[in-house]
Short mmCIF file of C-alpha atoms and ligand atoms in Angstrom, two decimals:
data_model
loop_
_atom_site.label_atom_id
_atom_site.label_comp_id
_atom_site.label_asym_id
_atom_site.label_seq_id
_atom_site.Cartn_x
_atom_site.Cartn_y
_atom_site.Cartn_z
CA MET A 1 31.12 -31.98 -51.25
CA LYS A 2 33.68 -30.27 -48.96
CA LYS A 3 32.39 -27.90 -46.31
CA ILE A 4 33.60 -24.44 -45.34
CA ALA A 5 32.36 -22.75 -42.17
CA VAL A 6 32.57 -19.01 -41.53
CA LEU A 7 32.26 -17.03 -38.29
CA THR A 8 32.71 -13.46 -37.10
CA SER A 9 34.42 -12.89 -33.76
CA GLY A 10 35.39 -10.06 -31.39
CA GLY A 11 34.20 -6.49 -31.85
CA ASP A 12 32.09 -6.24 -35.00
CA SER A 13 33.07 -3.96 -37.87
CA GLN A 14 31.35 -2.57 -40.92
CA GLY A 15 32.10 -4.80 -43.90
CA MET A 16 31.90 -8.09 -41.97
CA ASN A 17 28.58 -8.84 -43.70
CA SER A 18 30.10 -8.07 -47.07
CA ALA A 19 33.01 -10.40 -46.22
CA ILE A 20 30.64 -13.23 -45.22
CA ARG A 21 28.70 -12.76 -48.46
CA ALA A 22 31.88 -12.87 -50.54
CA VAL A 23 33.20 -16.01 -48.82
CA VAL A 24 29.82 -17.76 -49.11
CA ARG A 25 29.05 -16.85 -52.71
CA THR A 26 32.58 -17.52 -53.99
CA GLY A 27 32.59 -20.80 -52.05
CA ILE A 28 29.30 -21.89 -53.61
CA ALA A 29 30.51 -20.88 -57.07
CA SER A 30 33.57 -23.10 -56.52
CA GLY A 31 31.50 -26.12 -55.47
CA PHE A 32 31.72 -25.99 -51.67
CA GLU A 33 28.93 -26.38 -49.13
CA MET A 34 28.81 -23.34 -46.87
CA VAL A 35 28.00 -23.21 -43.16
CA GLY A 36 27.61 -20.18 -40.87
CA ILE A 37 28.50 -20.27 -37.19
CA LYS A 38 26.53 -17.87 -34.98
CA ARG A 39 28.13 -15.65 -32.27
CA GLY A 40 31.76 -16.46 -33.07
CA TYR A 41 33.66 -19.01 -30.99
CA LYS A 42 30.79 -19.08 -28.48
CA GLY A 43 28.45 -20.48 -31.14
CA LEU A 44 31.20 -22.83 -32.28
CA MET A 45 31.41 -24.36 -28.79
CA GLU A 46 27.60 -24.46 -28.54
CA ASN A 47 27.08 -26.04 -31.97
CA ASP A 48 25.11 -23.06 -33.27
CA PHE A 49 25.57 -23.80 -36.99
CA ILE A 50 23.36 -22.77 -39.93
CA THR A 51 23.45 -23.75 -43.59
CA LEU A 52 24.21 -20.82 -45.87
CA ASP A 53 22.95 -20.82 -49.43
CA SER A 54 23.32 -17.91 -51.79
CA ARG A 55 19.99 -16.31 -50.72
CA ALA A 56 20.94 -16.50 -47.04
CA VAL A 57 23.55 -13.80 -47.66
CA GLY A 58 21.29 -11.61 -49.82
CA ASP A 59 20.52 -8.06 -48.71
CA ILE A 60 23.48 -7.83 -46.32
CA LEU A 61 26.21 -6.29 -48.51
CA TYR A 62 25.35 -2.76 -47.47
CA ARG A 63 24.47 -3.44 -43.82
CA GLY A 64 26.81 -2.68 -40.91
CA GLY A 65 27.29 -5.21 -38.12
CA THR A 66 27.35 -8.95 -38.76
CA PHE A 67 24.22 -11.00 -39.33
CA LEU A 68 26.06 -14.03 -37.89
CA GLN A 69 26.59 -11.92 -34.77
CA SER A 70 29.75 -11.82 -32.74
CA ALA A 71 31.04 -12.45 -29.23
CA ARG A 72 34.18 -12.47 -27.13
CA SER A 73 34.70 -15.76 -25.34
CA GLU A 74 36.95 -16.49 -22.37
CA GLU A 75 35.97 -20.18 -22.44
CA PHE A 76 37.34 -20.61 -25.94
CA LYS A 77 40.81 -19.66 -24.67
CA THR A 78 40.83 -22.83 -22.54
CA GLU A 79 41.80 -26.34 -23.70
CA ALA A 80 38.33 -27.61 -22.77
CA GLY A 81 36.64 -24.89 -24.84
CA GLN A 82 38.82 -25.60 -27.86
CA SER A 83 38.25 -29.34 -27.70
CA LYS A 84 34.45 -28.75 -27.63
CA ALA A 85 34.85 -26.58 -30.72
CA ILE A 86 37.00 -29.16 -32.52
CA ASN A 87 34.52 -31.96 -31.78
CA ASN A 88 31.64 -29.86 -33.11
CA LEU A 89 33.55 -29.03 -36.30
CA LYS A 90 34.41 -32.69 -36.85
CA GLU A 91 30.85 -33.87 -36.18
CA ALA A 92 29.49 -31.31 -38.65
CA GLY A 93 32.04 -32.49 -41.23
CA ILE A 94 33.64 -29.04 -41.61
CA ASP A 95 36.84 -29.15 -43.66
CA TYR A 96 37.85 -25.47 -43.48
CA LEU A 97 37.10 -22.61 -41.08
CA VAL A 98 37.19 -18.92 -42.03
CA VAL A 99 37.45 -16.55 -39.05
CA ILE A 100 36.66 -12.86 -39.57
CA GLY A 101 37.97 -10.89 -36.60
CA GLY A 102 40.87 -9.10 -34.97
CA ASP A 103 43.99 -10.14 -33.09
CA GLY A 104 42.21 -12.16 -30.37
CA SER A 105 40.20 -14.02 -33.00
CA TYR A 106 43.40 -14.80 -34.93
CA ARG A 107 44.92 -16.31 -31.77
CA GLY A 108 41.91 -18.61 -31.51
CA ALA A 109 42.19 -19.54 -35.19
CA ALA A 110 45.92 -20.28 -34.81
CA ALA A 111 45.19 -22.55 -31.83
CA LEU A 112 42.66 -24.52 -33.92
CA GLN A 113 45.11 -24.74 -36.83
CA GLN A 114 47.72 -26.23 -34.47
CA GLN A 115 45.18 -28.87 -33.48
CA GLY A 116 44.53 -29.95 -37.05
CA ILE A 117 41.67 -27.66 -38.20
CA LYS A 118 42.43 -25.81 -41.43
CA THR A 119 41.82 -22.16 -40.58
CA TYR A 120 41.92 -18.79 -42.36
CA GLY A 121 41.76 -15.26 -40.97
CA LEU A 122 40.24 -12.13 -42.48
CA PRO A 123 41.15 -8.90 -40.62
CA GLY A 124 37.82 -7.75 -39.19
CA THR A 125 38.32 -4.81 -36.84
CA ILE A 126 37.85 -1.06 -37.06
CA ASP A 127 41.16 -0.54 -35.22
CA ASN A 128 43.55 -1.13 -38.16
CA ASP A 129 45.92 -2.75 -35.69
CA ILE A 130 46.72 -6.00 -37.52
CA PRO A 131 50.27 -6.29 -38.86
CA LEU A 132 50.99 -7.09 -42.52
CA THR A 133 47.87 -5.50 -43.93
CA ASP A 134 47.50 -1.84 -44.84
CA TYR A 135 43.82 -1.89 -43.93
CA THR A 136 41.44 -3.88 -41.76
CA ILE A 137 37.77 -4.46 -42.53
CA GLY A 138 35.71 -1.51 -41.30
CA PHE A 139 38.58 0.92 -40.77
CA ASP A 140 37.71 2.99 -43.84
CA THR A 141 34.01 3.15 -42.92
CA THR A 142 34.87 4.16 -39.37
CA LEU A 143 37.07 6.97 -40.68
CA ASN A 144 34.09 8.27 -42.66
CA VAL A 145 31.81 8.04 -39.61
CA VAL A 146 34.38 9.87 -37.46
CA THR A 147 35.00 12.49 -40.16
CA ASP A 148 31.25 13.21 -40.36
CA ALA A 149 30.98 13.43 -36.58
CA ILE A 150 33.87 15.90 -36.43
CA GLY A 151 32.08 18.03 -39.04
CA ASN A 152 29.00 18.16 -36.82
CA LEU A 153 31.05 19.07 -33.77
CA ARG A 154 32.90 21.76 -35.70
CA ASP A 155 29.57 23.52 -36.48
CA THR A 156 28.56 23.91 -32.88
CA MET A 157 32.11 24.53 -31.56
CA SER A 158 32.46 27.40 -34.03
CA SER A 159 29.23 29.03 -32.92
CA HIS A 160 30.45 29.05 -29.31
CA GLU A 161 34.19 29.56 -29.93
CA ARG A 162 35.06 26.36 -28.15
CA VAL A 163 37.73 23.69 -28.14
CA SER A 164 36.44 20.18 -28.85
CA VAL A 165 38.40 17.23 -27.51
CA ILE A 166 37.22 14.10 -29.32
CA GLU A 167 38.09 10.58 -28.16
CA VAL A 168 38.05 7.79 -30.72
CA MET A 169 38.46 4.02 -30.46
CA GLY A 170 41.44 1.95 -31.55
CA ARG A 171 42.63 0.14 -28.41
CA SER A 172 46.40 0.72 -28.30
CA CYS A 173 46.53 1.81 -31.94
CA GLY A 174 46.31 5.48 -32.99
CA ASP A 175 45.37 4.91 -36.64
CA ILE A 176 41.72 6.02 -36.37
CA ALA A 177 42.78 9.23 -34.62
CA LEU A 178 45.64 9.98 -37.00
CA HIS A 179 43.80 9.28 -40.25
CA ALA A 180 40.58 11.02 -39.16
CA GLY A 181 42.71 13.88 -37.82
CA ILE A 182 44.19 14.37 -41.27
CA SER A 183 40.88 13.97 -43.08
CA SER A 184 39.32 16.57 -40.78
CA GLY A 185 42.20 19.05 -40.50
CA VAL A 186 42.16 19.00 -36.70
CA ASP A 187 44.60 21.04 -34.58
CA ALA A 188 46.23 18.24 -32.59
CA VAL A 189 46.31 14.45 -32.64
CA ILE A 190 47.22 12.55 -29.48
CA ILE A 191 48.12 8.91 -30.14
CA PRO A 192 49.85 6.28 -28.01
CA GLU A 193 52.64 5.67 -30.52
CA MET A 194 54.00 9.25 -30.51
CA LYS A 195 55.16 11.59 -27.75
CA TRP A 196 52.86 14.53 -27.07
CA ASP A 197 53.12 17.58 -24.92
CA ILE A 198 49.93 19.07 -23.51
CA GLU A 199 51.65 22.40 -22.72
CA GLU A 200 52.71 22.76 -26.34
CA ILE A 201 49.21 21.80 -27.56
CA SER A 202 47.64 24.31 -25.15
CA LYS A 203 49.89 27.13 -26.40
CA LYS A 204 49.02 26.29 -29.99
CA LEU A 205 45.30 26.41 -29.25
CA VAL A 206 45.58 29.86 -27.64
CA GLN A 207 47.62 31.11 -30.62
CA GLY A 208 44.97 29.78 -32.99
CA PHE A 209 42.19 31.72 -31.28
CA GLU A 210 44.44 34.84 -31.18
CA ASN A 211 44.88 34.44 -34.94
CA GLY A 212 41.13 34.46 -35.50
CA LYS A 213 40.16 30.79 -35.31
CA THR A 214 36.59 30.27 -34.15
CA HIS A 215 37.08 26.73 -32.89
CA SER A 216 39.76 24.08 -32.36
CA ILE A 217 39.66 20.32 -32.44
CA VAL A 218 41.94 17.93 -30.57
CA MET A 219 41.71 14.23 -31.43
CA VAL A 220 42.70 11.69 -28.84
CA ALA A 221 43.04 7.96 -29.38
CA GLU A 222 41.57 5.94 -26.50
CA GLY A 223 44.95 4.24 -26.03
CA ALA A 224 46.61 7.60 -25.28
CA GLY A 225 44.20 9.13 -22.78
CA LYS A 226 40.66 10.14 -21.91
CA ALA A 227 38.98 13.10 -23.62
CA GLU A 228 37.55 14.31 -20.31
CA ASP A 229 41.00 14.44 -18.63
CA ILE A 230 42.64 16.15 -21.58
CA ALA A 231 39.80 18.69 -21.85
CA THR A 232 40.20 19.52 -18.13
CA ILE A 233 43.94 20.16 -18.50
CA ILE A 234 43.43 22.28 -21.63
CA LYS A 235 40.81 24.36 -19.86
CA GLU A 236 43.12 24.88 -16.86
CA ASN A 237 46.06 25.79 -19.11
CA THR A 238 44.23 28.11 -21.51
CA ASP A 239 40.94 29.21 -20.00
CA LEU A 240 39.35 28.34 -23.35
CA ASP A 241 35.81 26.98 -23.24
CA THR A 242 36.45 23.26 -23.80
CA ARG A 243 34.13 20.29 -24.27
CA ALA A 244 34.93 16.56 -24.35
CA THR A 245 33.13 14.09 -26.62
CA VAL A 246 33.62 10.33 -26.62
CA LEU A 247 32.38 9.00 -29.96
CA GLY A 248 32.11 5.44 -28.63
CA HIS A 249 30.28 2.66 -30.43
CA ILE A 250 28.74 4.99 -33.00
CA GLN A 251 32.10 4.47 -34.77
CA ARG A 252 31.36 0.78 -35.32
CA GLY A 253 28.02 1.34 -37.09
CA GLY A 254 26.78 2.48 -40.45
CA THR A 255 26.70 1.16 -43.98
CA PRO A 256 30.14 -0.05 -45.11
CA SER A 257 32.02 2.27 -47.47
CA ALA A 258 32.51 1.32 -51.11
CA PHE A 259 36.15 0.64 -50.26
CA ASP A 260 35.24 -1.82 -47.50
CA ARG A 261 32.75 -3.59 -49.78
CA VAL A 262 35.27 -4.04 -52.60
CA PHE A 263 38.12 -4.92 -50.21
CA THR A 264 36.06 -7.66 -48.53
CA SER A 265 34.77 -8.99 -51.86
CA ARG A 266 38.36 -9.41 -53.01
CA MET A 267 39.34 -11.16 -49.80
CA GLY A 268 36.38 -13.55 -50.02
CA TYR A 269 37.52 -14.53 -53.50
CA ASN A 270 41.15 -14.94 -52.42
CA VAL A 271 40.42 -17.04 -49.35
CA ILE A 272 38.52 -19.57 -51.48
CA GLU A 273 41.49 -19.69 -53.86
CA LEU A 274 43.78 -20.54 -50.91
CA ILE A 275 41.34 -23.24 -49.75
CA GLU A 276 41.38 -24.74 -53.23
CA LYS A 277 45.19 -24.83 -53.09
CA ASP A 278 44.94 -26.38 -49.59
CA ILE A 279 47.11 -23.65 -48.07
CA SER A 280 45.94 -23.09 -44.48
CA GLY A 281 46.92 -21.47 -41.18
CA VAL A 282 47.07 -18.08 -42.84
CA ALA A 283 45.39 -14.68 -42.66
CA LEU A 284 44.74 -12.39 -45.58
CA GLY A 285 45.37 -8.69 -45.92
CA MET A 286 46.03 -6.00 -48.47
CA GLU A 287 49.52 -4.65 -49.06
CA THR A 288 50.04 -1.95 -51.67
CA ASN A 289 46.70 -2.88 -53.25
CA GLU A 290 47.53 -6.58 -53.60
CA ILE A 291 45.63 -9.18 -51.58
CA THR A 292 48.35 -11.07 -49.70
CA TYR A 293 48.52 -13.73 -47.00
CA HIS A 294 50.85 -14.64 -44.14
CA THR A 295 50.90 -17.40 -41.56
CA PHE A 296 49.39 -16.51 -38.19
CA GLU A 297 52.87 -16.84 -36.62
CA GLU A 298 54.35 -14.32 -39.06
CA ILE A 299 51.58 -11.91 -38.14
CA PHE A 300 52.03 -12.43 -34.38
CA ASN A 301 55.79 -11.91 -34.71
CA HIS A 302 55.41 -8.70 -36.68
CA GLU A 303 54.90 -5.37 -34.93
CA ASP A 304 52.10 -3.13 -36.22
CA LYS A 305 53.84 0.26 -36.43
CA VAL A 306 52.28 3.66 -36.83
CA ASP A 307 53.01 5.33 -40.17
CA LYS A 308 55.55 7.96 -39.04
CA THR A 309 55.47 9.70 -42.42
CA LEU A 310 51.73 10.14 -42.09
CA TYR A 311 52.25 11.64 -38.63
CA LYS A 312 54.82 14.04 -40.10
CA ILE A 313 52.36 14.92 -42.88
CA PHE A 314 49.78 15.73 -40.20
CA LYS A 315 52.27 17.93 -38.32
CA ASP A 316 53.28 19.78 -41.49
CA LEU A 317 49.65 20.45 -42.41
CA VAL A 318 48.49 21.83 -39.07
O1 LIG B 401 38.47 -3.66 -31.22
C1 LIG B 401 37.39 -2.90 -31.59
C2 LIG B 401 36.93 -1.99 -30.48
O2 LIG B 401 35.86 -1.21 -30.95
C3 LIG B 401 38.01 -1.12 -29.86
O3 LIG B 401 38.32 0.01 -30.64
C4 LIG B 401 37.43 -0.78 -28.53
O4 LIG B 401 38.42 -0.49 -27.58
C5 LIG B 401 36.70 -2.05 -28.17
O5 LIG B 401 36.48 -2.75 -29.39
C6 LIG B 401 35.39 -1.85 -27.47
O6 LIG B 401 34.91 -3.10 -27.09
P1 LIG B 401 33.43 -3.40 -26.63
O7 LIG B 401 32.54 -3.30 -27.84
O8 LIG B 401 33.48 -4.77 -26.09
O9 LIG B 401 33.07 -2.35 -25.62
#
């Protein structure tokens, strides 16, 4: 019986558990033996492998986080680390490796593929910063978490006639800020991909209060600046009572959305199909509602661009 191993790597995201479950159950249904690797590439180098039967992935579909746990590993980036990993995979008789993670995890998977291990990537990150997929695993859930948090902040900001500057995650990608900004009807979105002018934003906020607004919300992506700094400048420019909130890791928690559960179930199914066809060295994604795949190199050579139309939509709706 051929063996497939699965691991989660890098920052966790909601839907990783659902993805593991889909890979494991579809794999079993197709006649493979399934193995889980704990704590990502760290566990791979330390031989931390567990057998996964169908029951082992029960009761996890609706849980955030990853029951296999995750880690970021500097050692795995070295030749020595990778050769430890390859030896462990060979000794355990693993034929295929499915890596659920973001860009850094894909780089590790591509390095293993080059050294003869058949690898597959599933885009597990809340940041939505992986090229050639419209969505990454957890992005939709994070948007819902952020949208709820903005609702809570709006209540208290309204009572005190304040400006709320909210910082969200995303590394150098502004997708969380832009999408949550639209879903929450905020007053300004500051993202690294687009030029922004704090004087113009300040003027707009003052105008809003003059027109009877009881609160204002400014979203800032972590890659564009710090909420505290932006709040200080706005306060100096406008004299409006301004508060900064960093949502932080709360954005990575919570039960995965229905979208993330279905999306990951589809990808689990599709990755097993690719394994059966013996196509490897690829990562899966979703483009215009189709599950697609591209080689790691294609993904690395493709720039993940912000959706400029969506930014224009935001500007038109403010
Ligand atoms: O890549 C996911 C992410 O949550 C980023 O948005 C954020 O910058 C980073 O991870 C935080 O990393 P850590 O959990 O190691 O603090």
